[in-house]
Short mmCIF file of C-alpha atoms and ligand atoms in Angstrom, two decimals:
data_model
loop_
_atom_site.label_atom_id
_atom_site.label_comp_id
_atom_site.label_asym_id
_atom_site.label_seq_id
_atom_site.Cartn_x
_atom_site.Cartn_y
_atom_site.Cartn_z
CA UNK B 25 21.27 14.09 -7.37
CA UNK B 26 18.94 16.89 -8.04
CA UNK B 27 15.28 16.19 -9.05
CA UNK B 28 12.19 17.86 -10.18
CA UNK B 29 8.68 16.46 -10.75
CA UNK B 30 5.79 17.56 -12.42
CA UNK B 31 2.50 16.79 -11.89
CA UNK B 32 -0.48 16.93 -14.49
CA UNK B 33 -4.14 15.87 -13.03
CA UNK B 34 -5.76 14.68 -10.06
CA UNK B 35 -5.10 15.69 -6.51
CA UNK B 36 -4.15 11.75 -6.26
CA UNK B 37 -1.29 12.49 -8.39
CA UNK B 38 -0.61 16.00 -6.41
CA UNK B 39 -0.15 13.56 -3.25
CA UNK B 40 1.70 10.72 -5.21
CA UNK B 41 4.17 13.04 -6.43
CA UNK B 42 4.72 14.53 -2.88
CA UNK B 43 4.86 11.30 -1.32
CA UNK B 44 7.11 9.94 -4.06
CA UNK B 45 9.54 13.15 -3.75
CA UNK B 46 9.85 12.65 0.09
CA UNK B 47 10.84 9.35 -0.26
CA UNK B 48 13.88 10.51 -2.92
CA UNK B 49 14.73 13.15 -0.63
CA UNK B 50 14.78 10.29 2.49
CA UNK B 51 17.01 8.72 0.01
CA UNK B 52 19.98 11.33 -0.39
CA UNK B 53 18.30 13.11 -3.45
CA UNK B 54 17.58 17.39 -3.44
CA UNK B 55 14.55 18.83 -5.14
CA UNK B 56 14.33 21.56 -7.29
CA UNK B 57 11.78 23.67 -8.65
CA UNK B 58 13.22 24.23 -12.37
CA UNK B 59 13.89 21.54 -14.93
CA UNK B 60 16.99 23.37 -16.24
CA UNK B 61 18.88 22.27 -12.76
CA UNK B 62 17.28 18.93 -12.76
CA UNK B 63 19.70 15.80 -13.56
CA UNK B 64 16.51 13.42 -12.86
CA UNK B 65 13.30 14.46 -14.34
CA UNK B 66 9.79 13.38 -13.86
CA UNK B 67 6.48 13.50 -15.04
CA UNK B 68 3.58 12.19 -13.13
CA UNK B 69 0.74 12.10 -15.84
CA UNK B 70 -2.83 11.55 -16.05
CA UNK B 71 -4.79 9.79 -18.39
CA UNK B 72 -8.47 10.73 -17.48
CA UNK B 73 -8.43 12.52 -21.06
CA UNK B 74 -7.14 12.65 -23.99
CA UNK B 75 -6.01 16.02 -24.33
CA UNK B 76 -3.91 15.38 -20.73
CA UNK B 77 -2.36 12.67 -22.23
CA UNK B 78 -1.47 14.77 -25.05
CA UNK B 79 -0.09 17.56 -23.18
CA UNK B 80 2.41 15.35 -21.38
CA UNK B 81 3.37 13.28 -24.36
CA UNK B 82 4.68 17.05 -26.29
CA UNK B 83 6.18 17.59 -22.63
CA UNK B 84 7.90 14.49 -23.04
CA UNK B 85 8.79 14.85 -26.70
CA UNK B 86 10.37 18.43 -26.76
CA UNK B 87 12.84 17.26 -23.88
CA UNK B 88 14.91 15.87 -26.71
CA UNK B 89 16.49 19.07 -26.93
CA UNK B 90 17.38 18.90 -23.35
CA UNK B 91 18.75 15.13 -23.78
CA UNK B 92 20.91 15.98 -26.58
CA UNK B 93 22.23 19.24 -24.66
CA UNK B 94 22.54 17.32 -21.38
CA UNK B 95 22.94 13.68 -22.15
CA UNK B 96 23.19 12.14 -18.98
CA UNK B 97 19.91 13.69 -17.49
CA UNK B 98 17.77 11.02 -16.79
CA UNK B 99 13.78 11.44 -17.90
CA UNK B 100 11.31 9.16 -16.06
CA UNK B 101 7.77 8.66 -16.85
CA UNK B 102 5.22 8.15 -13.98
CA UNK B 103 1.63 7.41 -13.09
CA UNK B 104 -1.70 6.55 -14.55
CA UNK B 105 -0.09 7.05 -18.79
CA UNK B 106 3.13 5.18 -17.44
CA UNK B 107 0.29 2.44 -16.42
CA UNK B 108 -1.63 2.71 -19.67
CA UNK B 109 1.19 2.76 -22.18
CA UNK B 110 3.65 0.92 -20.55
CA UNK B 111 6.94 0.23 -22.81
CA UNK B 112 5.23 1.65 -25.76
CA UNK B 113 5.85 5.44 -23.90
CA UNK B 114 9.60 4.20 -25.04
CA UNK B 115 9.03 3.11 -28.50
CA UNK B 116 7.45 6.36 -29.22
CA UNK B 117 10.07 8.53 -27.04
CA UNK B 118 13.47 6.94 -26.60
CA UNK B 119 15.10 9.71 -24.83
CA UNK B 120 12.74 8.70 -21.43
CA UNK B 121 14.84 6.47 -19.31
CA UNK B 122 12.02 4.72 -17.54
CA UNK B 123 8.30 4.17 -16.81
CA UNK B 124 6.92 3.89 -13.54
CA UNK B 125 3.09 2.49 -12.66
CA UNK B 126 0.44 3.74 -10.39
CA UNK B 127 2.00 1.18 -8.13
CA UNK B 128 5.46 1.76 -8.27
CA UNK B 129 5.84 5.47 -6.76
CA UNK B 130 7.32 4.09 -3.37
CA UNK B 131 10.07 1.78 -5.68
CA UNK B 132 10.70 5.33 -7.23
CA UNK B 133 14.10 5.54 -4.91
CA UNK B 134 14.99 2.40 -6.45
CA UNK B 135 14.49 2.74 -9.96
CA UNK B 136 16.32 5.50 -10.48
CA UNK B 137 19.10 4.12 -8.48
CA UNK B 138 18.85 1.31 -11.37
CA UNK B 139 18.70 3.36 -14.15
CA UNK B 140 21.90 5.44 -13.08
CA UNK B 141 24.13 2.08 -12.59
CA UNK B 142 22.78 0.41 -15.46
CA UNK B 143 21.90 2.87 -17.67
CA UNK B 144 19.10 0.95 -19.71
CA UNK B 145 15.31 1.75 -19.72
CA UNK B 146 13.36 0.59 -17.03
CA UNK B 147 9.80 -0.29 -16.96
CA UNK B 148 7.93 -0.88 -13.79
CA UNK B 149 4.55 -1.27 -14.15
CA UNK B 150 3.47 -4.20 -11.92
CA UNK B 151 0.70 -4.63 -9.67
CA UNK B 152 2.45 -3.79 -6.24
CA UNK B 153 0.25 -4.53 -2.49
CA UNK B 154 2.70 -2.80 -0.41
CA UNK B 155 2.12 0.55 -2.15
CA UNK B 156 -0.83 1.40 0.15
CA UNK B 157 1.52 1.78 3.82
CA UNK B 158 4.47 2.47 2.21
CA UNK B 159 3.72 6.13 0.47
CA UNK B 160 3.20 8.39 3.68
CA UNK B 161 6.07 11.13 3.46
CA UNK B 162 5.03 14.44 2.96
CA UNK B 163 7.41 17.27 2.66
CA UNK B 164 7.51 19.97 5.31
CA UNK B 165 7.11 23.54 3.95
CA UNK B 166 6.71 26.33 6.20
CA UNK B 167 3.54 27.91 5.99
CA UNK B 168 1.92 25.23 4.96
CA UNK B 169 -1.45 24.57 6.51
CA UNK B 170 -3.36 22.08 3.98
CA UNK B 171 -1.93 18.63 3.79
CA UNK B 172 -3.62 15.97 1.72
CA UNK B 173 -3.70 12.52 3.10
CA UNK B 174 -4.70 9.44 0.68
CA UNK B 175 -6.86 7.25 2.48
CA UNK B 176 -7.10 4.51 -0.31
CA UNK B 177 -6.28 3.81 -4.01
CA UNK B 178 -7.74 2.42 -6.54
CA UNK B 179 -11.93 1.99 -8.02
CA UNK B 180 -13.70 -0.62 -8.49
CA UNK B 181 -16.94 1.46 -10.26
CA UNK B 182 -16.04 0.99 -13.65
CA UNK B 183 -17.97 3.91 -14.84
CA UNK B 184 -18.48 3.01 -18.86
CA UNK B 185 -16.44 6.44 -19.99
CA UNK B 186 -13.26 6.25 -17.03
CA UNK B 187 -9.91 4.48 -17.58
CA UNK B 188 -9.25 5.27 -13.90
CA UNK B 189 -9.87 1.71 -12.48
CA UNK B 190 -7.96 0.16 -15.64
CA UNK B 191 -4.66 2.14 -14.50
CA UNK B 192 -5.11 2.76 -10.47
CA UNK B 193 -6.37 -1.05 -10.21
CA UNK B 194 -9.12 -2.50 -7.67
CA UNK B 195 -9.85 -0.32 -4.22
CA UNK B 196 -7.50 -1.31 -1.33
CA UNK B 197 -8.35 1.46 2.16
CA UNK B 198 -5.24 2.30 4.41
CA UNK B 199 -5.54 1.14 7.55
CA UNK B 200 -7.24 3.81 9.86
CA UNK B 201 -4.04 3.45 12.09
CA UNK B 202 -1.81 4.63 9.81
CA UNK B 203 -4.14 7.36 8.65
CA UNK B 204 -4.33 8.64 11.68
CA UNK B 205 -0.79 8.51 12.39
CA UNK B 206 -0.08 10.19 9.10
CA UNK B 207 -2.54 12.89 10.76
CA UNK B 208 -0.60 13.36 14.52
CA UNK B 209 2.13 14.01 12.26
CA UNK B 210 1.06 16.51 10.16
CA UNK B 211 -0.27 18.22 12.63
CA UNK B 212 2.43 18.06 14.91
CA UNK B 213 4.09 20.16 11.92
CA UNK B 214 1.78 22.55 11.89
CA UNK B 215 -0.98 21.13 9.52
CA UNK B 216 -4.41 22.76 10.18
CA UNK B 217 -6.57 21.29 7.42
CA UNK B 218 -6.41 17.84 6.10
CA UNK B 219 -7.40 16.92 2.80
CA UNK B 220 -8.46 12.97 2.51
CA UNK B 221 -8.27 12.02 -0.92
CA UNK B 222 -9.82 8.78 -3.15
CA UNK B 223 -10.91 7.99 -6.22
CA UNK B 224 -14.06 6.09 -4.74
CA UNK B 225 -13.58 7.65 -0.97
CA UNK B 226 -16.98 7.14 0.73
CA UNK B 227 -16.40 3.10 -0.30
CA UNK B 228 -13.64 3.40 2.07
CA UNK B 229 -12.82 0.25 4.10
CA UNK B 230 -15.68 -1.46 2.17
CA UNK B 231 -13.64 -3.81 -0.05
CA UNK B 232 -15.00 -7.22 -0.57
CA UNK B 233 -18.68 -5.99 0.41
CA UNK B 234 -19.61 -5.72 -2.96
CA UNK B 235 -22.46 -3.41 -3.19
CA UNK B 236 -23.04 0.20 -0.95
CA UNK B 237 -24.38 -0.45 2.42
CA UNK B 238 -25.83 1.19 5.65
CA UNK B 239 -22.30 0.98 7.13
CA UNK B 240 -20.09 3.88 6.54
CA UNK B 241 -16.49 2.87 7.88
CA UNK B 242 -15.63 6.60 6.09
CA UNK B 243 -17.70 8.40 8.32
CA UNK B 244 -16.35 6.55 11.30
CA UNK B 245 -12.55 7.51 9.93
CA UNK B 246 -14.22 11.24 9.66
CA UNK B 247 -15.16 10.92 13.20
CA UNK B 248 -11.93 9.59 14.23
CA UNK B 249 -9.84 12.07 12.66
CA UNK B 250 -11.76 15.03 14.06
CA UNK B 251 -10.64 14.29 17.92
CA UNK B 252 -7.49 15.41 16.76
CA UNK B 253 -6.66 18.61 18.86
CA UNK B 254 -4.87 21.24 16.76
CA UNK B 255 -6.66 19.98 13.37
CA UNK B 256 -9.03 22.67 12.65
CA UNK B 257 -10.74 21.40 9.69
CA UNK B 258 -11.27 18.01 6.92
CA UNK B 259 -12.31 18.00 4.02
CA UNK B 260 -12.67 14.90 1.35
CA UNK B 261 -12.76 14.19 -2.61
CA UNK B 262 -14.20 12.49 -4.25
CA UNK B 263 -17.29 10.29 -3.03
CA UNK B 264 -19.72 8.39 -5.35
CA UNK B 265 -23.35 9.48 -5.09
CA UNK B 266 -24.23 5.77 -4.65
CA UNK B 267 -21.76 5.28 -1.32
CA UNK B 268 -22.96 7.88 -0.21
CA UNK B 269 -25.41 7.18 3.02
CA UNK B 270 -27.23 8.23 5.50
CA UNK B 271 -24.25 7.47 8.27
CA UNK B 272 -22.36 9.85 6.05
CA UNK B 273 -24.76 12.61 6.16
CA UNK B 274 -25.18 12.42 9.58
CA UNK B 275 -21.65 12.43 10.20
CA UNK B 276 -21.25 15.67 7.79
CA UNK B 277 -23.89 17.48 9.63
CA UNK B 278 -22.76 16.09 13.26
CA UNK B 279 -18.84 16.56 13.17
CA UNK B 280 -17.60 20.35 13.08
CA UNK B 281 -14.54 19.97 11.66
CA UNK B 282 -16.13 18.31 8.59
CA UNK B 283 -15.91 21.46 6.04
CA UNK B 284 -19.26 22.64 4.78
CA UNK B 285 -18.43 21.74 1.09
CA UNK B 286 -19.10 18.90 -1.26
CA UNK B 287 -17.79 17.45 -4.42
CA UNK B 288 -20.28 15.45 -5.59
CA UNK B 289 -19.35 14.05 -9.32
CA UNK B 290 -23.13 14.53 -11.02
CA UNK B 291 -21.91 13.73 -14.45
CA UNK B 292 -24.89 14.07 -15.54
CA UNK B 293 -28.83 15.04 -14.77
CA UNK B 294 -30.44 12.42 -17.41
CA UNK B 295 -31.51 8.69 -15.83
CA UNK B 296 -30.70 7.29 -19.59
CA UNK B 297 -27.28 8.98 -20.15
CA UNK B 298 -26.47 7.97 -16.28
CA UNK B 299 -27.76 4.22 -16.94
CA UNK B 300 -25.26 4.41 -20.11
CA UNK B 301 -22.84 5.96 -18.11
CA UNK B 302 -22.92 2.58 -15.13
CA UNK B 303 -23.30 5.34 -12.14
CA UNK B 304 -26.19 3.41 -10.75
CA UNK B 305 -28.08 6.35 -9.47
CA UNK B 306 -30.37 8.85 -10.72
CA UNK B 307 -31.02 12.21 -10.61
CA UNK B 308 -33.80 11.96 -8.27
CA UNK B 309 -31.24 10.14 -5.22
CA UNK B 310 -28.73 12.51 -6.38
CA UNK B 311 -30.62 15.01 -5.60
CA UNK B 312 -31.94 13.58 -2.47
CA UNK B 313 -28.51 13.58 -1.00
CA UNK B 314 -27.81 17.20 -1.86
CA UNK B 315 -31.36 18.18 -0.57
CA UNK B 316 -30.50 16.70 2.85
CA UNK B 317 -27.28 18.15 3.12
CA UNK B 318 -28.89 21.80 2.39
CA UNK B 319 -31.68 20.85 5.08
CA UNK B 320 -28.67 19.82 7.94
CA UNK B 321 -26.13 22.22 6.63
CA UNK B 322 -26.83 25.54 6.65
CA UNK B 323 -24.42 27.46 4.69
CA UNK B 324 -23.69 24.50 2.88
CA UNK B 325 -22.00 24.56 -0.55
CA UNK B 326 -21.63 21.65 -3.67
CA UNK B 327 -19.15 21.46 -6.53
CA UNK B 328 -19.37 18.55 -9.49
CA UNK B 329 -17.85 17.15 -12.12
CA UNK B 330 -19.78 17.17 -15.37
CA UNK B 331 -19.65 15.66 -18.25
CA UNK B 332 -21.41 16.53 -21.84
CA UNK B 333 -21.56 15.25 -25.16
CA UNK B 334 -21.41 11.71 -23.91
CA UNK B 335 -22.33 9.03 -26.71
CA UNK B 336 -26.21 9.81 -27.75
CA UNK B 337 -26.44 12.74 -25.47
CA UNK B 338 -29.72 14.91 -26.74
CA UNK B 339 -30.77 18.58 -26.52
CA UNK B 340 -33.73 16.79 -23.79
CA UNK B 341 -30.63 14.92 -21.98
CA UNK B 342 -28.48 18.16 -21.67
CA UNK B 343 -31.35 19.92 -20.18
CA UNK B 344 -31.93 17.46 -17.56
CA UNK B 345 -28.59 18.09 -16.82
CA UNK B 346 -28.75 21.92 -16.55
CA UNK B 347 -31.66 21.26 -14.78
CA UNK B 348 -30.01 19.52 -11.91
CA UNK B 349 -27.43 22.03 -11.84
CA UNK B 350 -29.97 24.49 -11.40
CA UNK B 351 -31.36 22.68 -8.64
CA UNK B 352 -28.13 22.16 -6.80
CA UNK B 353 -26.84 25.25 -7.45
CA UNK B 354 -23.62 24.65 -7.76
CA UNK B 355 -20.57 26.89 -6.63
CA UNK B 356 -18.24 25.52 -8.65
CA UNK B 357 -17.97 22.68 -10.94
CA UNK B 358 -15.68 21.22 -13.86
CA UNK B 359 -17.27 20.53 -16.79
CA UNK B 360 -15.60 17.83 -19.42
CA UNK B 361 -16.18 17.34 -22.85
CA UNK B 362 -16.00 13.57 -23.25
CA UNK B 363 -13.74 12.02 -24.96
CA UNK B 364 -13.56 8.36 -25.66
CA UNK B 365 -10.68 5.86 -23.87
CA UNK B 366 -9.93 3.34 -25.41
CA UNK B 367 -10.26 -0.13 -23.56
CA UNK B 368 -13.54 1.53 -21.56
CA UNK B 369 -17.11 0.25 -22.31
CA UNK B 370 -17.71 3.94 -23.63
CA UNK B 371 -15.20 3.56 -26.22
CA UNK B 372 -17.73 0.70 -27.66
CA UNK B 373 -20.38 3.11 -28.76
CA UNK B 374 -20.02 5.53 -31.62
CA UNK B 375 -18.71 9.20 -30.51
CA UNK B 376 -21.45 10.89 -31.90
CA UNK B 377 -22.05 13.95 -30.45
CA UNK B 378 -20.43 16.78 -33.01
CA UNK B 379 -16.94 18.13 -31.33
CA UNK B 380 -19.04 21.79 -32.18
CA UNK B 381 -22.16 20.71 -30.23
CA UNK B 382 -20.26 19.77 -27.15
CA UNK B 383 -18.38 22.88 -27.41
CA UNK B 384 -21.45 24.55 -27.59
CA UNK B 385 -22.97 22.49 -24.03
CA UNK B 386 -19.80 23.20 -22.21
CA UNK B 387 -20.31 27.16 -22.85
CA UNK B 388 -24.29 26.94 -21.31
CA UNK B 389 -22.82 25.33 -18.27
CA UNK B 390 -19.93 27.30 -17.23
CA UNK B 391 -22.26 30.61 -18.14
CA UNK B 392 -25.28 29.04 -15.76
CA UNK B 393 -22.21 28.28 -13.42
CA UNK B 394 -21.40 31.54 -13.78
CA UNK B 395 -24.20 33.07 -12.77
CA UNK B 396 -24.55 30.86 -9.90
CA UNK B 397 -21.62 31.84 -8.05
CA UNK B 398 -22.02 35.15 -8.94
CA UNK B 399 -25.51 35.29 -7.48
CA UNK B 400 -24.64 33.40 -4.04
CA UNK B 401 -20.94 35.24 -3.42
CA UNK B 402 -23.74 38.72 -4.01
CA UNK B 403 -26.20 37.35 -1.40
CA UNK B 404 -22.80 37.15 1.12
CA UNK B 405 -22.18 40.67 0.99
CA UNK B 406 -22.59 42.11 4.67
CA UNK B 407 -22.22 38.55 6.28
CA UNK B 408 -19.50 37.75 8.20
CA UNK B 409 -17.69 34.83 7.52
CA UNK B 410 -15.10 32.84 9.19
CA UNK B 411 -11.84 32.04 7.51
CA UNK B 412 -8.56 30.23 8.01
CA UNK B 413 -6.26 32.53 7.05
CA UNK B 414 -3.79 31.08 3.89
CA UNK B 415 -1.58 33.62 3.43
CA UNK B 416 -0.50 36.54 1.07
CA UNK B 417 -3.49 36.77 -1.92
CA UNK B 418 -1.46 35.30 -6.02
CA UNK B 419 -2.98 38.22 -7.57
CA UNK B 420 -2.02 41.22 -4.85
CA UNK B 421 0.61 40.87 -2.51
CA UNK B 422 -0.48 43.86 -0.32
CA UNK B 423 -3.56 41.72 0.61
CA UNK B 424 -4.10 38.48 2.06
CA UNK B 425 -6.57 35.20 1.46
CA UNK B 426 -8.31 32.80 3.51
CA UNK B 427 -10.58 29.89 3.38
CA UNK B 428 -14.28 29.31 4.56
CA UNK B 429 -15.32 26.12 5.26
CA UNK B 430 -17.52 26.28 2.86
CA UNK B 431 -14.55 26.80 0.61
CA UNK B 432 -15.04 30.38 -0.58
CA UNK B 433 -11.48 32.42 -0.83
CA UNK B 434 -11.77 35.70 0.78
CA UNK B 435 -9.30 38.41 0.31
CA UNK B 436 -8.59 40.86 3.02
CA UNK B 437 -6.21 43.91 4.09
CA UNK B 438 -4.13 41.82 6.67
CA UNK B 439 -4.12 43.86 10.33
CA UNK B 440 -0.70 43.40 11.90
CA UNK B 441 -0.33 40.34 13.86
CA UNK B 442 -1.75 37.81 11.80
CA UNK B 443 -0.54 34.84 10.90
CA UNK B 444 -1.23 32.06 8.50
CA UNK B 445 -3.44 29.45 9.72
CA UNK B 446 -5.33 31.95 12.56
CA UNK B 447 -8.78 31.78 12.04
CA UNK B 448 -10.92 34.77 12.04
CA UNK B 449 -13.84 36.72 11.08
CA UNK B 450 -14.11 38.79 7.86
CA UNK B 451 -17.25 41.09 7.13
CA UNK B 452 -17.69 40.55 3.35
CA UNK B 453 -17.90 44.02 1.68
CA UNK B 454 -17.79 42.84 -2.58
CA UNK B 455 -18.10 40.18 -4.23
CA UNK B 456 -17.21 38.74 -7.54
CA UNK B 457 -18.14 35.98 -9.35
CA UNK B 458 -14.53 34.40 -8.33
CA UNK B 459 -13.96 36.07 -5.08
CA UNK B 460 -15.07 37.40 -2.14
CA UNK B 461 -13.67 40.45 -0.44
CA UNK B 462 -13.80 41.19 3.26
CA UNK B 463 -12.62 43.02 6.25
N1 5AD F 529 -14.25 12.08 -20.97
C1 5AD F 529 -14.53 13.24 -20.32
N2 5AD F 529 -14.46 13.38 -19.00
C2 5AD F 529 -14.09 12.31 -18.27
N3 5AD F 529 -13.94 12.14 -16.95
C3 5AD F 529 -13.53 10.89 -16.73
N4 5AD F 529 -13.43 10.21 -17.88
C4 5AD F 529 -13.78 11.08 -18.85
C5 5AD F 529 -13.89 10.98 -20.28
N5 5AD F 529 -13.63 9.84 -20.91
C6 5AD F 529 -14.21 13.20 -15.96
C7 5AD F 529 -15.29 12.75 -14.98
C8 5AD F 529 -14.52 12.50 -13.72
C9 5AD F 529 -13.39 13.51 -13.85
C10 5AD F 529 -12.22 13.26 -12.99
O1 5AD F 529 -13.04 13.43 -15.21
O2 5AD F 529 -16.18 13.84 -14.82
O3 5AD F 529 -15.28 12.72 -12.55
FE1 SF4 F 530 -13.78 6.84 -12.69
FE2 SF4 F 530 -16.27 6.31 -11.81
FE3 SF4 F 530 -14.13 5.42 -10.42
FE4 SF4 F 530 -14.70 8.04 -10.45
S1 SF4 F 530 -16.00 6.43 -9.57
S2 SF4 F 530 -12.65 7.09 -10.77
S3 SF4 F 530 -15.49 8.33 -12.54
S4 SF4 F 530 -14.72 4.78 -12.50
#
């Protein structure tokens, strides 16, 4: 049968609904890219926020008219709402045929196989060990050079405003083995860049040690992974501040492959709001890690996630927090307004930061964010950077893009010969706030 998938969110759920789609194609089934030619249909959703959760749910609701047009079309619900919501996705939209958990993606072949014999709603939503080896097909595209590889599932931080480790369970690491014959693989096919991908990832392979320590089996996996011949470059997402150590610096500033780009989740630059927030850090470490990086790295470039308005946040809070950012100097970052989940320690204390307020804190950051970028891409402007080469450019088809490593997109008049995934040398020439352009 023909499916298509859609996937709101995280990179996690990019890779779950990859891996989940090559294992219904191993299984006889054809994937297509529009809904209309679809006869099984599936969302893969996220709850981090409300507002996702909201935008899948009208997805979900104005596929009634499809149902009634087309009624043996099957709809299935998958993921971290599927996880959250469980049957109740059903009482509140009878027209989706079943709901599949965080766990479930690699029972995906057999569900719907299920729901076309019997015909009845499913829900799988069960806890499920043999998820973590059993979820590493990828689908081959031509001219694909970036592959994402998930090296573990799952958080155990319990961050007071995240639903993540209520939905994605405890942390369970793949077994470097398998990662790295995931790797071979993809780069057998062609794969030049790997992206590894965790909710927690610099905890990797430290389940059952409780709290951080000196050992960093991640940096040994980055190590590992960059004797590959033919890869060309890694990059990770997303480490905890806390995890993340001096073996992992080292290892960033030692291993060439490593990218020179970080997402570091901040959340915030207040010790108070971060005590509130259970990060167990403050500003000062965070910005001790970031400081070393800069002082290894040269060239070296940080992205966040932020988050204001939490519960009690103050004008003297926010500034802390725009005073970080300042300090980091951030090239890009996503900035949240919070927004309470229910069943979190968060959702405990009063929302009472006015909806206009946070508004209001979101605008100073992505204008200070703004400038940032716009200031640093300036100061690139007769450099020459190297770049894998991605392809042809979304916006202008006569020009190309690539990639730096320290994840700047530069766009380029392509000289004949190239091809995607070469890696060359661009002079940059302009620069915008978004993009760089070079030749
Ligand atoms: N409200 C707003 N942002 C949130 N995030 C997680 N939970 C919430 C919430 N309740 C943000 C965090 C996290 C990112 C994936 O989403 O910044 O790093
Ligand atoms: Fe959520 Fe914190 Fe885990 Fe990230 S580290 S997924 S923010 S609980």
């Amino acid at each position: 049968m023909k499916f298509y998938i859609k996937t709101y969110g995280c990179q996690m759920n990019e890779r779950d609904s990859e891996a989940a789609a090559s294992a219904l194609a191993a299984s006889g089934h054809e994937m297509v890219q529009d809904e209309n030619n679809a006869d099984i249909l599936m969302f893969n959703t996220c709850s981090v926020r409300d507002q996702a959760e909201r935008k899948a749910l009208g997805k979900l609701g104005i596929l009634i008219k499809l149902k009634k047009q087309k009624p043996d079309i099957i709809i299935g619900v998958l993921g971290c709402m599927a996880q959250r919501m469980k049957e109740q996705i059903i009482e509140k939209i009878p027209h989706v045929d079943f709901v599949a958990g965080t766990d479930q993606f690699h029972k995906l072949p057999e569900i719907v196989e299920s729901t076309i014999l019997k015909r009845k709603h499913i829900v799988a939503v069960d806890a499920d060990s043999e998820i973590i080896e059993n979820l590493s097909g990828h689908l081959n595209s031509k001219n694909q050079i970036s592959a994402f590889i998930s090296v573990m599932r799952g958080c155990n931080r319990f961050c007071s405003y995240c639903i993540v480790p209520y939905v994605r369970g405890r942390e369970r690491s793949r077994d470097k083995k398998e990662i790295l014959e995931e790797a071979n693989m993809l780069v057998n096919a062609g794969i030049k860049e790997i992206v590894l991908l965790g909710q927690n990832i610099a905890a990797y392979g430290l389940e059952g040690r409780g709290q951080p320590t000196e050992e960093s089996p991640f940096a040994e996996l980055l190590q590992t992974l960059s004797g590959l011949d033919g890869l060309l470059r890694i990059r990770f997402t997303s480490p905890h501040p806390q995890y993340f150590n001096q073996k992992l610096i080292d290892a960033m500033a030692s291993l060439p492959k490593v990218c020179k780009n970080l997402h570091l989740p901040m959340q915030s630059g207040s010790d108070r709001i971060l005590e509130l927030m259970n990060r167990h850090y403050t500003a000062k470490k965070y910005l001790s890690i970031v400081d070393s990086l800069k002082e290894k790295i040269p060239g070296m470039t940080f992205s966040s996630d932020i988050i204001v308005g939490f519960p009690t946040e103050t004008e003297s809070d926010f500034n802390e927090t725009r005073r970080v950012m300042r300090e980091v100097g951030y090239d890009n970052a996503y900035i949240f307004k919070y927004s309470p989940r229910s069943g979190t320690k968060a959702a405990e204390m009063k929302d009472d930061v006015p909806q206009a307020v946070k508004d209001e804190r979101n605008q100073i950051l992505l204008a200070a964010l703004d400038e940032t970028t716009g200031r640093h891409n300036k100061a690139l402007v007769g450099s020459t950077i190297e770049v894998l080469v991605e392809g042809v450019s979304k916006r202008n088809s006569e020009r190309w893009c690539g990639r730096s490593s320290s994840n700047k997109v530069v766009v380029f008049e392509p000289l004949p010969g190239i091809k995607i995934g070469d890696l060359i040398n661009l002079e940059i020439t302009r620069a915008t706030a978004m993009t760089l352009f070079g030749k």
